[in-house]
Coordinates of C-alpha atoms in Angstrom, one line a residue:
M122 CA 74.9 50.6 79.8
E123 CA 75.8 54.2 80.4
N124 CA 76.4 56.7 77.6
S125 CA 80.1 57.3 77.4
E126 CA 79.8 60.6 75.6
T127 CA 80.4 63.7 77.6
N128 CA 78.2 66.7 77.1
T129 CA 80.3 69.9 77.3
N130 CA 77.6 72.3 76.2
H131 CA 76.1 72.9 79.7
K132 CA 74.9 76.4 80.2
T133 CA 74.6 77.6 83.7
K134 CA 72.8 80.8 84.6
V135 CA 74.0 82.8 87.6
S136 CA 71.4 84.9 89.2
D137 CA 71.9 88.6 89.8
K138 CA 71.5 87.9 93.5
A139 CA 74.4 85.5 93.5
K140 CA 76.5 88.0 91.5
A141 CA 75.8 90.8 94.0
Q142 CA 77.1 88.7 96.9
I143 CA 80.6 88.5 95.5
T144 CA 82.7 91.3 97.0
T145 CA 86.4 92.0 97.0
P146 CA 88.0 92.1 100.4
S147 CA 89.2 95.4 101.9
L148 CA 92.9 95.9 101.5
F149 CA 95.2 97.2 104.2
K150 CA 98.8 98.6 104.0
V151 CA 101.3 97.2 106.5
L152 CA 103.6 99.9 107.8
M153 CA 106.7 99.4 109.9
H154 CA 107.9 102.2 112.2
N155 CA 111.3 103.3 113.3
D156 CA 112.6 103.0 116.8
D157 CA 115.9 103.5 118.5
Y158 CA 116.6 99.9 119.4
T159 CA 115.6 97.5 116.5
T160 CA 118.7 97.0 114.3
M161 CA 118.7 97.7 110.6
E162 CA 119.8 94.1 109.9
F163 CA 116.8 92.7 111.8
V164 CA 114.4 94.9 109.9
V165 CA 115.9 93.7 106.6
E166 CA 115.6 90.1 107.9
V167 CA 111.9 90.6 108.8
L168 CA 111.2 92.3 105.4
Q169 CA 112.8 89.4 103.5
E170 CA 111.4 86.5 105.7
I171 CA 107.8 87.7 106.5
F172 CA 107.1 90.1 103.6
R173 CA 109.0 88.2 101.0
K174 CA 111.0 91.3 99.8
P175 CA 114.1 90.8 97.7
S176 CA 117.3 91.9 99.4
A177 CA 117.6 95.2 97.5
D178 CA 113.9 96.1 98.2
A179 CA 114.3 95.2 101.9
E180 CA 117.3 97.4 102.3
R181 CA 115.6 100.3 100.5
I182 CA 112.5 100.0 102.7
M183 CA 114.7 99.7 105.8
L184 CA 116.4 103.0 104.9
T185 CA 113.0 104.6 104.3
I186 CA 112.0 103.5 107.8
H187 CA 115.2 104.7 109.3
F188 CA 115.2 108.2 107.7
Q189 CA 111.5 108.9 107.4
G190 CA 110.2 107.1 110.5
V191 CA 107.9 104.8 108.7
G192 CA 108.0 102.4 105.7
Y193 CA 105.5 100.6 103.5
C194 CA 105.8 96.8 103.6
G195 CA 102.9 95.8 101.3
T196 CA 99.1 95.8 100.8
F197 CA 97.1 92.7 101.6
P198 CA 93.6 91.6 102.5
H199 CA 92.9 92.4 106.2
A200 CA 93.5 88.9 107.6
I201 CA 96.8 88.5 105.7
A202 CA 98.0 92.0 106.7
E203 CA 97.2 91.3 110.4
T204 CA 99.0 88.0 110.2
K205 CA 102.1 89.4 108.7
A206 CA 102.2 92.4 111.2
S207 CA 101.6 90.0 114.1
R208 CA 104.4 87.6 112.9
A209 CA 106.8 90.6 112.6
R210 CA 106.0 91.8 116.1
L211 CA 106.3 88.3 117.6
K212 CA 109.7 87.7 115.9
A213 CA 110.8 91.1 117.2
R214 CA 109.7 90.4 120.8
K215 CA 111.5 87.1 120.7
A216 CA 114.7 88.9 119.6
G217 CA 114.2 91.6 122.3
F218 CA 113.2 94.4 119.9
P219 CA 110.2 96.8 120.2
L220 CA 109.5 96.8 116.5
R221 CA 106.1 98.3 115.7
C222 CA 103.9 97.4 112.7
T223 CA 100.6 99.0 112.0
L224 CA 97.8 98.6 109.5
E225 CA 96.2 101.3 107.5
E226 CA 93.2 100.9 105.1
A227 CA 94.4 101.2 101.5

């Protein structure tokens, strides 16, 4: 019959080589750029839907984009930043807008 006791005193040693292989992913800022065609309402919608910004933050970012030409949408690992920027561009193209999103290393 098996021993029903559980031994919780296991000690595992992690080698220095294994520790050295763990790296944090590079982070990238997603920036949204102003243009003369994309509506303010659409920009707010994209910020809320894709970048998960609350209404007040989305409106503030939209106004920054409108008045300063570019606005910060968030910082993410590269794959996530690229996906969010691509989703924003795709949504804009489907709606007939030339919205531009770029990535910048953080």
